[in-house]
mmCIF file with all atom_site columns, C-alpha atoms in Angstrom:
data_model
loop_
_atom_site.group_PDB
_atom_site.id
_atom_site.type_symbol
_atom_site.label_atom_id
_atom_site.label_alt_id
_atom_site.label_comp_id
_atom_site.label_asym_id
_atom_site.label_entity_id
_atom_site.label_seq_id
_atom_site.pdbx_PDB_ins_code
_atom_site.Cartn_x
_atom_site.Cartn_y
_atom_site.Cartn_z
_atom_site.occupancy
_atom_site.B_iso_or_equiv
_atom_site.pdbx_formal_charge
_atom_site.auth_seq_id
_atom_site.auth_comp_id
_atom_site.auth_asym_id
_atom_site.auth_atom_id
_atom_site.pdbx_PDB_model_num
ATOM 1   C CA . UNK A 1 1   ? 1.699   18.779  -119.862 1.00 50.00 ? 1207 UNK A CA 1
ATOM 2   C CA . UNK A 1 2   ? 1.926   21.464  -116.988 1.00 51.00 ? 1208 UNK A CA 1
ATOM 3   C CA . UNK A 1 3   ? 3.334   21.247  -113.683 1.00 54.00 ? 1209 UNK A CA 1
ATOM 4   C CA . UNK A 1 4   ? 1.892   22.979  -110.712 1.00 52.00 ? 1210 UNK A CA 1
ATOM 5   C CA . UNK A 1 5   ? 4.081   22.273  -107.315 1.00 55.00 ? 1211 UNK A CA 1
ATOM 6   C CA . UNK A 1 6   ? 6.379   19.876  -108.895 1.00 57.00 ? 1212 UNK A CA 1
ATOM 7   C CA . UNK A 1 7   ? 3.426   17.619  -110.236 1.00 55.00 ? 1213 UNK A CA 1
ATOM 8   C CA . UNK A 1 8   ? 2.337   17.233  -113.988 1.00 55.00 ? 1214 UNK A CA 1
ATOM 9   C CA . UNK A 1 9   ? -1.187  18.074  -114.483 1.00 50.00 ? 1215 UNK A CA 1
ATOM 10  C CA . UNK A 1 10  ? -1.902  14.678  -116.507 1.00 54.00 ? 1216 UNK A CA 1
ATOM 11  C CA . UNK A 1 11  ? -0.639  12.931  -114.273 1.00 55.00 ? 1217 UNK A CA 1
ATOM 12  C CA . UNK A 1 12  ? -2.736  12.896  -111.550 1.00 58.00 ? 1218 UNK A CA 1
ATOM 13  C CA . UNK A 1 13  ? -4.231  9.516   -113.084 1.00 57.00 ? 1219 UNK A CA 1
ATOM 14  C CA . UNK A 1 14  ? -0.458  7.988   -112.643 1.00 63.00 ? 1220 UNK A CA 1
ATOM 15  C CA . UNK A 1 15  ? -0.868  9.469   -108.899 1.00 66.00 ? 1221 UNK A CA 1
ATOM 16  C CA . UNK A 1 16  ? -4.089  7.639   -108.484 1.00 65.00 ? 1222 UNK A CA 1
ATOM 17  C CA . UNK A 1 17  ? -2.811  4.166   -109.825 1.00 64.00 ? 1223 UNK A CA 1
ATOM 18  C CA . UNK A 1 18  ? 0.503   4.597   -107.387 1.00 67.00 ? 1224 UNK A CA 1
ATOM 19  C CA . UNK A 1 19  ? -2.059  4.792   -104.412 1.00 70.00 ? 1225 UNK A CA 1
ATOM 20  C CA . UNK A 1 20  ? -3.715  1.928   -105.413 1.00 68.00 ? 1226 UNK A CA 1
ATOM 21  C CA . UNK A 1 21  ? -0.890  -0.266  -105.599 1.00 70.00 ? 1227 UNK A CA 1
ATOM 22  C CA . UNK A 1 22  ? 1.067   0.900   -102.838 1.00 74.00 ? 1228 UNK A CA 1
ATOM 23  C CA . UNK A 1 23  ? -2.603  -0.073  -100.910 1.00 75.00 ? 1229 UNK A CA 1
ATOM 24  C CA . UNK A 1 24  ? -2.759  -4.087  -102.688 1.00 77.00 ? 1230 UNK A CA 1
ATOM 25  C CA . UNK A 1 25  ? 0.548   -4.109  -102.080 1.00 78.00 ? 1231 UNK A CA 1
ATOM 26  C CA . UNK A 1 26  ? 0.259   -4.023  -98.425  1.00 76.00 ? 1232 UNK A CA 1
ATOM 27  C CA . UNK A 1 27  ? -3.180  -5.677  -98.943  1.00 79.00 ? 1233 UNK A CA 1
ATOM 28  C CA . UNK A 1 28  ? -1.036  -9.030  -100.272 1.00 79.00 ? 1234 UNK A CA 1
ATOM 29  C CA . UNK A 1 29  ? 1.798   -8.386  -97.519  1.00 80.00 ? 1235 UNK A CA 1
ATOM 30  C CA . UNK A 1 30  ? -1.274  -8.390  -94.890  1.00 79.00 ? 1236 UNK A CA 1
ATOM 31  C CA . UNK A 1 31  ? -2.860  -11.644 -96.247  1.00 76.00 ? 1237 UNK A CA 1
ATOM 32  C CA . UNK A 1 32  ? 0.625   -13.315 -96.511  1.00 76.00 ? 1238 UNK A CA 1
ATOM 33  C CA . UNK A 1 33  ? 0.920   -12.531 -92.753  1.00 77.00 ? 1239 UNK A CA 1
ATOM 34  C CA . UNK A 1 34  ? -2.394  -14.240 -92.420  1.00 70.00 ? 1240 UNK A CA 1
ATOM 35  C CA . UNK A 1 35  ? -1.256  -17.021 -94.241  1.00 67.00 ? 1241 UNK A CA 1
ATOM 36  C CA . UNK A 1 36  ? 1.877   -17.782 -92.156  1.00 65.00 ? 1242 UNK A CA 1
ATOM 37  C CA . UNK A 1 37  ? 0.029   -17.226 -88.692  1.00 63.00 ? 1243 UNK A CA 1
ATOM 38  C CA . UNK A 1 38  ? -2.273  -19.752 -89.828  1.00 61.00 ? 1244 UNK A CA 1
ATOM 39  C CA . UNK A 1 39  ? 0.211   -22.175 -91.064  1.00 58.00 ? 1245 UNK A CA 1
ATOM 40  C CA . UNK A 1 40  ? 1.129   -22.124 -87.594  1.00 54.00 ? 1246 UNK A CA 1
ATOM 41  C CA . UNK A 1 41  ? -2.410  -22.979 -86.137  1.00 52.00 ? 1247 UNK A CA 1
ATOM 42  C CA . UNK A 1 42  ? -2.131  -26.190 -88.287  1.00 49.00 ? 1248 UNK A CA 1
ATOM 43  C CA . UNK A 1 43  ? -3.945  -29.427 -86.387  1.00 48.00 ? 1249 UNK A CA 1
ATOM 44  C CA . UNK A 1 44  ? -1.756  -32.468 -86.701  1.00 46.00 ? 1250 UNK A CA 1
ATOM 45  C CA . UNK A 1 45  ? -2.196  -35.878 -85.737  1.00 48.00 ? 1251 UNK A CA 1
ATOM 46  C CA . UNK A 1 46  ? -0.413  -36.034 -82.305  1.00 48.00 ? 1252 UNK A CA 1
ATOM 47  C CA . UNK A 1 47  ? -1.785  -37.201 -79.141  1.00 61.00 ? 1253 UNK A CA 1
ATOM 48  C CA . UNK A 1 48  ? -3.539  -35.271 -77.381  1.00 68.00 ? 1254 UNK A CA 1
ATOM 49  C CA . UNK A 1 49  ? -0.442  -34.617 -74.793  1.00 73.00 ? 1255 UNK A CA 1
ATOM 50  C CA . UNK A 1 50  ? 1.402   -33.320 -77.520  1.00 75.00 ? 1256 UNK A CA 1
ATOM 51  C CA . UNK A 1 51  ? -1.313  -31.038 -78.484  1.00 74.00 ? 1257 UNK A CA 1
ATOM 52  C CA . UNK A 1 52  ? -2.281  -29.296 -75.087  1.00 73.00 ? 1258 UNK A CA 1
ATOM 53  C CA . UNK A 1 53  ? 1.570   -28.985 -74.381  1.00 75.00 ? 1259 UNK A CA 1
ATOM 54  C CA . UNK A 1 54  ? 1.818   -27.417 -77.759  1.00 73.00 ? 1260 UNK A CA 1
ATOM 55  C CA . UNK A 1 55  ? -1.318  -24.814 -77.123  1.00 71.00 ? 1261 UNK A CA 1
ATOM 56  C CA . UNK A 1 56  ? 0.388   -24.108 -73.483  1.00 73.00 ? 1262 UNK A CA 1
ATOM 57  C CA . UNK A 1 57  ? 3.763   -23.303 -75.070  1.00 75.00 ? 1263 UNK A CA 1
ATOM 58  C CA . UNK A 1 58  ? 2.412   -20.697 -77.514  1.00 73.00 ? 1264 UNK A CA 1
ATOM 59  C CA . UNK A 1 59  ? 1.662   -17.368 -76.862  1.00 70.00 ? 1265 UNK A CA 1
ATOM 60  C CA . UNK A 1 60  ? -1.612  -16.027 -76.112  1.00 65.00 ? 1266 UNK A CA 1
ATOM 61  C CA . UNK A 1 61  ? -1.564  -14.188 -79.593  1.00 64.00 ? 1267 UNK A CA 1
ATOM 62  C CA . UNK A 1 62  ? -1.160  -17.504 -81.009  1.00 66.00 ? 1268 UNK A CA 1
ATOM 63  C CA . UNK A 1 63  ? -3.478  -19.560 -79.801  1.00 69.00 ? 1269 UNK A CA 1
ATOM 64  C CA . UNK A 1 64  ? -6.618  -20.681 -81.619  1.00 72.00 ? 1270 UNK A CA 1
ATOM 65  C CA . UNK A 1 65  ? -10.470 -18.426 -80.567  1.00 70.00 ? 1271 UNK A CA 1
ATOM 66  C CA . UNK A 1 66  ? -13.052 -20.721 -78.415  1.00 72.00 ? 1272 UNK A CA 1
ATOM 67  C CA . UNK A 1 67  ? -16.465 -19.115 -78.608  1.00 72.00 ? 1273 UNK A CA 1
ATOM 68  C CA . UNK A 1 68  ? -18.651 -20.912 -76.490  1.00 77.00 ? 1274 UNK A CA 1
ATOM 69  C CA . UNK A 1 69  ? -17.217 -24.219 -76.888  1.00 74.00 ? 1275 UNK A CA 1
ATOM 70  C CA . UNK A 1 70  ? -16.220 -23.784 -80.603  1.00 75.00 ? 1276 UNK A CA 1
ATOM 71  C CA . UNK A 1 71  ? -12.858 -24.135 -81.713  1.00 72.00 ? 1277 UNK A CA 1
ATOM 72  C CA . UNK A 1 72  ? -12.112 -21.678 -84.753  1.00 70.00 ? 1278 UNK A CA 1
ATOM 73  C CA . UNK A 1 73  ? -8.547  -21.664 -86.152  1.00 72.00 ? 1279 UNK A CA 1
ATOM 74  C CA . UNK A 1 74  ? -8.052  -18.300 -86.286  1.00 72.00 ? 1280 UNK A CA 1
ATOM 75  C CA . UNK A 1 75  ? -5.659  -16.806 -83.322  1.00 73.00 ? 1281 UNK A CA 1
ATOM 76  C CA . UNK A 1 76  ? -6.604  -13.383 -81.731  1.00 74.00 ? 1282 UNK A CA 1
ATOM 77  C CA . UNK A 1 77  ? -3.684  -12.250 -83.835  1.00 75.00 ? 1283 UNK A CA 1
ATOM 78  C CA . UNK A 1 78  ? -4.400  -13.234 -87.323  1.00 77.00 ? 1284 UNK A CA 1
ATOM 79  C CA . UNK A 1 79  ? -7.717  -11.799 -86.784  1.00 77.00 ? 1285 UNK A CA 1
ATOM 80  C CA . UNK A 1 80  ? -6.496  -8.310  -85.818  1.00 80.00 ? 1286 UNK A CA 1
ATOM 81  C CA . UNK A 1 81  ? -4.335  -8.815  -89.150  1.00 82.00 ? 1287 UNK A CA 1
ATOM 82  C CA . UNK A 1 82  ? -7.525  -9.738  -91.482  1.00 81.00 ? 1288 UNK A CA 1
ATOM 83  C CA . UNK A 1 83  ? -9.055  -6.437  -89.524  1.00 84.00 ? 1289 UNK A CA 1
ATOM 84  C CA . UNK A 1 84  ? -6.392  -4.272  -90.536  1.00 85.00 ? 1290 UNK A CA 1
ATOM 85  C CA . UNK A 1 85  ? -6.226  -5.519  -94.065  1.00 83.00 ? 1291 UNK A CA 1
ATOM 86  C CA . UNK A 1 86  ? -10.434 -5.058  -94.783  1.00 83.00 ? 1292 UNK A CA 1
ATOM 87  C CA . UNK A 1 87  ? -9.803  -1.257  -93.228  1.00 83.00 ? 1293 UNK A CA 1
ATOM 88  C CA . UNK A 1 88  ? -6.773  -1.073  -95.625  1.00 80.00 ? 1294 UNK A CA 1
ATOM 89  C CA . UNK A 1 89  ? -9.129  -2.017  -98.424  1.00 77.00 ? 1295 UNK A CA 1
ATOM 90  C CA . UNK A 1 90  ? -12.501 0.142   -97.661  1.00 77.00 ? 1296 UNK A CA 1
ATOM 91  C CA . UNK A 1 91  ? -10.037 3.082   -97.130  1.00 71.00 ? 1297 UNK A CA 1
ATOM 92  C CA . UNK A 1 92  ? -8.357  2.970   -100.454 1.00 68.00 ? 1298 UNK A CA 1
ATOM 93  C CA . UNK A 1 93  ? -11.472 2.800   -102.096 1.00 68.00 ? 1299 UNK A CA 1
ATOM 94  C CA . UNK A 1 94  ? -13.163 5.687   -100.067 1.00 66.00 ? 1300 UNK A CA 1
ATOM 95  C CA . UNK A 1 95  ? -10.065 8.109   -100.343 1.00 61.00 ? 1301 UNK A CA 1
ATOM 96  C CA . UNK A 1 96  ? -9.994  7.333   -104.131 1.00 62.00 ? 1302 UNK A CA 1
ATOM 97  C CA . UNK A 1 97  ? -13.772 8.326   -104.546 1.00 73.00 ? 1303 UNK A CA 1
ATOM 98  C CA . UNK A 1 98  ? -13.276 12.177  -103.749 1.00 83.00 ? 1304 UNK A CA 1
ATOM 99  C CA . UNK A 1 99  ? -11.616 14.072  -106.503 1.00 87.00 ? 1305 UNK A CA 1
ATOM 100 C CA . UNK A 1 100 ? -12.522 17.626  -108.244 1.00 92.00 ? 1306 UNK A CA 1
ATOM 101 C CA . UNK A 1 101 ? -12.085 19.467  -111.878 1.00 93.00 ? 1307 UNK A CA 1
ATOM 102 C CA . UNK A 1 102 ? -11.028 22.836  -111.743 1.00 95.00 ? 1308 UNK A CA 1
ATOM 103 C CA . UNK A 1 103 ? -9.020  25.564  -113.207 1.00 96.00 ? 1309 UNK A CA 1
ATOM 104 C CA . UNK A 1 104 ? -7.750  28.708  -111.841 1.00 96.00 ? 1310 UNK A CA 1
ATOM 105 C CA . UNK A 1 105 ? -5.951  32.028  -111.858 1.00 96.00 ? 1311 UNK A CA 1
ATOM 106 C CA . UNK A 1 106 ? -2.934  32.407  -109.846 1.00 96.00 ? 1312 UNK A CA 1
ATOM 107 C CA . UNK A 1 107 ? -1.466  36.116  -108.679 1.00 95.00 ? 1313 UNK A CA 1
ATOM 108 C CA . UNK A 1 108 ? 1.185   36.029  -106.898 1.00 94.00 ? 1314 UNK A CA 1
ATOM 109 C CA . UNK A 1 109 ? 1.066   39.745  -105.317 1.00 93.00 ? 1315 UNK A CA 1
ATOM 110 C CA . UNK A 1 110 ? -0.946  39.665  -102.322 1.00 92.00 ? 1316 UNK A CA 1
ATOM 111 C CA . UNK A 1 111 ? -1.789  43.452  -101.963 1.00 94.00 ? 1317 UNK A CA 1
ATOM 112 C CA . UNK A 1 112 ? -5.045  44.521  -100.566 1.00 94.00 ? 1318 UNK A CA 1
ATOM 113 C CA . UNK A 1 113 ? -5.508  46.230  -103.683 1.00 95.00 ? 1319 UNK A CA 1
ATOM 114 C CA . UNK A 1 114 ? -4.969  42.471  -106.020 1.00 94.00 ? 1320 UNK A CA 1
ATOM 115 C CA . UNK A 1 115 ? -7.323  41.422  -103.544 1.00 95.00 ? 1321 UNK A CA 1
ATOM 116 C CA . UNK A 1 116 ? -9.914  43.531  -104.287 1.00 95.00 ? 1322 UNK A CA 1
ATOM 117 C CA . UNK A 1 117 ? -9.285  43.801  -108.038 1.00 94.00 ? 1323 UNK A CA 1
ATOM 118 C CA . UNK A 1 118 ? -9.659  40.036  -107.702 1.00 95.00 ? 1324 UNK A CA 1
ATOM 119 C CA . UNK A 1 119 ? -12.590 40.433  -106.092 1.00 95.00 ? 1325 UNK A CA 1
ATOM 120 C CA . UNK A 1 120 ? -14.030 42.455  -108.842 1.00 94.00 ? 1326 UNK A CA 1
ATOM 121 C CA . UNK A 1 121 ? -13.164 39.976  -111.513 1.00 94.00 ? 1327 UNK A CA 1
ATOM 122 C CA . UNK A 1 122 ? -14.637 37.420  -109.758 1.00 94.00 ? 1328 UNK A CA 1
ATOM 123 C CA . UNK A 1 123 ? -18.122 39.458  -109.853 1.00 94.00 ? 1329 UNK A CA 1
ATOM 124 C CA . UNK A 1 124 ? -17.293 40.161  -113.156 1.00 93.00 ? 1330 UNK A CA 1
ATOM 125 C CA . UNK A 1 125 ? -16.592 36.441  -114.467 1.00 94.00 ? 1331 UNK A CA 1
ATOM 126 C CA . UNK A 1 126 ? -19.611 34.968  -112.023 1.00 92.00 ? 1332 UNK A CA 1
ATOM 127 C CA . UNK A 1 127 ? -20.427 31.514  -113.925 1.00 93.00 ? 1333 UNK A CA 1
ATOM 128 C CA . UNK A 1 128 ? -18.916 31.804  -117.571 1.00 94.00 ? 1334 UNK A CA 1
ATOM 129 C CA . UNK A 1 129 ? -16.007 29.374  -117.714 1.00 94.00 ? 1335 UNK A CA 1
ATOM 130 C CA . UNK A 1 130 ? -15.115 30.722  -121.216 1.00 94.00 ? 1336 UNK A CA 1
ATOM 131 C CA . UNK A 1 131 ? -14.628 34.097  -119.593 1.00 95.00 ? 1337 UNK A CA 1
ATOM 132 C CA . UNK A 1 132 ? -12.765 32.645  -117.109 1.00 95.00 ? 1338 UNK A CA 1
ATOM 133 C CA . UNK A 1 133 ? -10.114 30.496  -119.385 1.00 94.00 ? 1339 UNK A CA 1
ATOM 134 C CA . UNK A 1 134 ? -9.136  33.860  -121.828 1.00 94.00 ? 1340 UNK A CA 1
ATOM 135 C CA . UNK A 1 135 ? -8.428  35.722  -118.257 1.00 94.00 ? 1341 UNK A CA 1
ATOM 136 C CA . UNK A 1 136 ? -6.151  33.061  -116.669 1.00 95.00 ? 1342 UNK A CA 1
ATOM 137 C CA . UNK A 1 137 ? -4.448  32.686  -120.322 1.00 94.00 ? 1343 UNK A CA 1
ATOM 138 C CA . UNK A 1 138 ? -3.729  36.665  -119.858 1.00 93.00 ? 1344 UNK A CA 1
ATOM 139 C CA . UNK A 1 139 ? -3.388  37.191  -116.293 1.00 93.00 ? 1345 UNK A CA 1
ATOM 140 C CA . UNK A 1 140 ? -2.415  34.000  -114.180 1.00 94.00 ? 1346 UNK A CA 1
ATOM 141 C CA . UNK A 1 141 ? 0.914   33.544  -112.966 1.00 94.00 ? 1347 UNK A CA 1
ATOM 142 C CA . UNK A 1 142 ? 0.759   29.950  -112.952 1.00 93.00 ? 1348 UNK A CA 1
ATOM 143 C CA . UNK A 1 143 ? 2.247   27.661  -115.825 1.00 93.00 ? 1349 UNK A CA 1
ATOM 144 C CA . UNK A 1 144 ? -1.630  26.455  -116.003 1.00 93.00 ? 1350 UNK A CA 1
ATOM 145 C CA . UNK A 1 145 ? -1.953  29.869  -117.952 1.00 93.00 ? 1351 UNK A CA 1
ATOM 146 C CA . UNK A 1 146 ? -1.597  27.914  -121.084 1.00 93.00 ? 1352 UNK A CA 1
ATOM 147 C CA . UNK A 1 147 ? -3.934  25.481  -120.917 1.00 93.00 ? 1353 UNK A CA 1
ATOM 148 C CA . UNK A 1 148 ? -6.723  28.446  -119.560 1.00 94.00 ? 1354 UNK A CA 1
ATOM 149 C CA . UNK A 1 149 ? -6.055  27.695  -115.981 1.00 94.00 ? 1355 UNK A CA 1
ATOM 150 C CA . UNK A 1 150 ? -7.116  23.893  -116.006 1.00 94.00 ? 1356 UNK A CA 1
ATOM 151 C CA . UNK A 1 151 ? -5.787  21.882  -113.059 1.00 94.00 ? 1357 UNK A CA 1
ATOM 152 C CA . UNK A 1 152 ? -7.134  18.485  -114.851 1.00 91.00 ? 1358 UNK A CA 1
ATOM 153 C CA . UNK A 1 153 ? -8.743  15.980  -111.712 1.00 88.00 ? 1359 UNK A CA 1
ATOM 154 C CA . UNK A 1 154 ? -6.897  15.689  -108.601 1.00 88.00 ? 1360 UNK A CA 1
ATOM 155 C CA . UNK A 1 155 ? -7.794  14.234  -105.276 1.00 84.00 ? 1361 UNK A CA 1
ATOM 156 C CA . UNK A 1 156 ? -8.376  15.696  -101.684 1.00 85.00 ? 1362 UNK A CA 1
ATOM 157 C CA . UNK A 1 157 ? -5.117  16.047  -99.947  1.00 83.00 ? 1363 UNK A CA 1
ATOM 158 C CA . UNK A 1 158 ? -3.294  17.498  -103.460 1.00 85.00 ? 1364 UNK A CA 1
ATOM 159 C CA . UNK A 1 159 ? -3.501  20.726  -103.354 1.00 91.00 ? 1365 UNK A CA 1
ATOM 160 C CA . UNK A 1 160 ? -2.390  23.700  -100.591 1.00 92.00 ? 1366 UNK A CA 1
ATOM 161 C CA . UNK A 1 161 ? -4.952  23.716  -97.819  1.00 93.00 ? 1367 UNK A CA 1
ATOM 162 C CA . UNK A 1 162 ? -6.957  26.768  -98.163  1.00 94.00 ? 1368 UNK A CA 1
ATOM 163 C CA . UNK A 1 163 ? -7.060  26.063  -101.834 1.00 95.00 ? 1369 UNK A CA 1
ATOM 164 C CA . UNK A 1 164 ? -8.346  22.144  -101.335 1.00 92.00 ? 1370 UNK A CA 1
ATOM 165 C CA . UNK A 1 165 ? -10.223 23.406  -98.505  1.00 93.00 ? 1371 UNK A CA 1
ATOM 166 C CA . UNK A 1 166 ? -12.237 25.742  -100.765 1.00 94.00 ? 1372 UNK A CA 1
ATOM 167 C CA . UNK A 1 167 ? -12.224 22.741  -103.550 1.00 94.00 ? 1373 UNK A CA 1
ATOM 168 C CA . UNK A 1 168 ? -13.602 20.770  -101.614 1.00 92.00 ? 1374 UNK A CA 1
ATOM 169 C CA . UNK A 1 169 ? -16.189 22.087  -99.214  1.00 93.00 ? 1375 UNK A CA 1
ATOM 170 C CA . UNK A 1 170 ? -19.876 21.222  -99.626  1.00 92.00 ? 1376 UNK A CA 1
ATOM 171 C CA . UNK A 1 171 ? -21.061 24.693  -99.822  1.00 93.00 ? 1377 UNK A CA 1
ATOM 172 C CA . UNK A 1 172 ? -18.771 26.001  -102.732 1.00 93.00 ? 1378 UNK A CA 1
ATOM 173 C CA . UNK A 1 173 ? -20.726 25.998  -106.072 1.00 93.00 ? 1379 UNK A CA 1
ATOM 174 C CA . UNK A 1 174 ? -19.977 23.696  -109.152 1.00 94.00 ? 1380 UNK A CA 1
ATOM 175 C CA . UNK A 1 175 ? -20.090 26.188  -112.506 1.00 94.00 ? 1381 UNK A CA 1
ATOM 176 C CA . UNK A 1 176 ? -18.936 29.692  -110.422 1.00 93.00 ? 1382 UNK A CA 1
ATOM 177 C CA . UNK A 1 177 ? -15.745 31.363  -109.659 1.00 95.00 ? 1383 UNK A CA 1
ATOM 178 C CA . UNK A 1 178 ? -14.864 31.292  -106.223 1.00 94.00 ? 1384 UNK A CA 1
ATOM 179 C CA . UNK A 1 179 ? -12.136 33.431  -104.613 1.00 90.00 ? 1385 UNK A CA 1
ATOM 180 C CA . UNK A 1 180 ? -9.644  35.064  -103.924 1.00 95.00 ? 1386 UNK A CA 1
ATOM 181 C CA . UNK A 1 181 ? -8.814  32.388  -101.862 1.00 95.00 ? 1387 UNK A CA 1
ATOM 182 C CA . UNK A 1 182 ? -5.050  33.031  -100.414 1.00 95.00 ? 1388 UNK A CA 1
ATOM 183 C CA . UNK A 1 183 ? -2.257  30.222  -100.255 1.00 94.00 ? 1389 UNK A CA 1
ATOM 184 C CA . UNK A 1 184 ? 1.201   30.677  -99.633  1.00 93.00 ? 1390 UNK A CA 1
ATOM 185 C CA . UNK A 1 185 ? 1.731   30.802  -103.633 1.00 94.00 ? 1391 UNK A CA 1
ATOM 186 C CA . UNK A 1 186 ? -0.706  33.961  -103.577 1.00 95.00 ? 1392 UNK A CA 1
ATOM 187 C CA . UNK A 1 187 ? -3.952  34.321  -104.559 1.00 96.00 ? 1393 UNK A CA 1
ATOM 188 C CA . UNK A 1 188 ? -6.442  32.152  -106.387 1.00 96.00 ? 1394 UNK A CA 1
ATOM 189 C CA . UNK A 1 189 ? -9.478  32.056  -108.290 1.00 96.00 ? 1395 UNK A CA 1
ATOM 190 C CA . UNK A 1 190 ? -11.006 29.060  -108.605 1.00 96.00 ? 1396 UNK A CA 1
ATOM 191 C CA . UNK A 1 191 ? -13.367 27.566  -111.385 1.00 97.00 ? 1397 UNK A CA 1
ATOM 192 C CA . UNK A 1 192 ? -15.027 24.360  -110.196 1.00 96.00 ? 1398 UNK A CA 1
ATOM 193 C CA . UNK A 1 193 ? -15.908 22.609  -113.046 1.00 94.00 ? 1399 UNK A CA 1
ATOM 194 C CA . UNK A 1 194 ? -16.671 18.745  -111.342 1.00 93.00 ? 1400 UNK A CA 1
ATOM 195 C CA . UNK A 1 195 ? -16.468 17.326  -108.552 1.00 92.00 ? 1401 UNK A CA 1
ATOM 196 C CA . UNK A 1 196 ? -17.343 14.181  -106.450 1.00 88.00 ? 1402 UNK A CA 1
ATOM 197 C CA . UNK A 1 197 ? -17.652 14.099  -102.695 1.00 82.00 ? 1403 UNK A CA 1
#
C-alpha cells in the first residue's frame, strides 16, 4: 500500500463504495420523505365536508395534483422529492463511470532546467511503460516510486487539478507519457495506462 495526499493507493475501491452509500443512503432518506408526505395524502372515509375542509387547511405543498380533472395522490411536494431522489440516483451512477489507470513520476524541483530535462525524458520514454516504471523507481519523489509510479484507478475529482485535468482530457493519449504537467507538489509525468470517460 502507498499513500499519495493522505490516500492509500488500494484504496480507491473503499473510496468508491463510501460514495455509493453515502448516495443510497440519502436515496432511502429521500424515499422515506416520500413515504411520510404520502401518508399524509391518505383518503379516508369522511364526508365530504370533512374532506374539502381538510384539503383547504393544508398547504399548497400538500395538497394532492389535478391534471385535467384527475386526482393523483401525489402533492407538488412529494413530487419535487421523487425528482430529487431519481437525479440523486443517475448522478451517482454517472460520476462513478469516469475513472483512469495511471502511474507517474513526481519531481519536486520546479526549475526551468527539471522542466526541460523532463521534457527530454518524456521524448525519450514516448510509449514504453516498462521504461517508464524503472525511471519513476529511480527518480520520482513520490512514495509511488516503489510500486514504478502506479497510482492504481481513481476517479475524476481525486487528484490536483492540472494533474486530473491532464488525466482526464479527451485529447491526452492512452499508452504515452504525457508531461511535465506542474501541480503544486511539482512536476509530473504521467503514464496513462486506462481510462473510461
Amino acid at each position: 500500500k502507498h499513500k499519495y495526499r493522505g490516500v492509500t493507493f488500494l484504496d480507491y475501491e473503499k473510496r468508491i463504495i463510501n460514495t455509493a452509500m453515502s448516495s443510497i443512503r440519502l436515496s432511502l432518506v429521500s424515499a422515506l420523505i416520500v413515504l411520510c408526505i404520502s401518508a399524509v395524502h391518505a383518503e379516508t372515509n369522511d364526508a365530504d365536508e370533512m374532506k374539502q375542509a381538510r384539503l383547504n387547511a393544508k398547504p399548497w405543498l400538500m395538497r394532492s395534483l389535478t391534471v385535467a380533472g384527475v386526482n393523483f395522490y401525489l402533492s407538488p411536494a412529494s413530487f419535487l422529492a421523487l425528482l430529487l431522489f431519481s437525479v440523486q440516483i443517475i448522478y451517482s451512477f454517472v460520476a462513478a463511470s469516469q475513472w483512469c489507470e495511471a502511474s507517474h513520476i513526481l519531481v519536486k524541483d520546479t526549475s526551468p532546467k527539471t522542466k526541460k530535462a523532463l521534457e527530454d525524458m518524456t521524448k525519450d520514454i514516448g510509449t514504453n511503460l516498462r521504461k517508464f516504471g524503472d525511471i519513476a523507481e529511480k527518480y520520482s519523489q513520490c512514495p509511488s516510486k516503489v510500486a514504478k509510479g502506479d497510482l492504481g484507478r481513481f476517479s475524476q475529482g481525486s487528484m490536483a487539478p492540472p494533474f486530473d485535468k491532464a488525466c482526464f482530457d479527451p485529447d491526452s493519449k492512452v499508452g504515452t507519457t504525457l508531461g511535465p504537467i506542474q501541480t503544486n507538489f511539482g512536476y509530473h509525468l504521467i503514464y496513462i495506462r486506462k481510462r473510461k470517460l
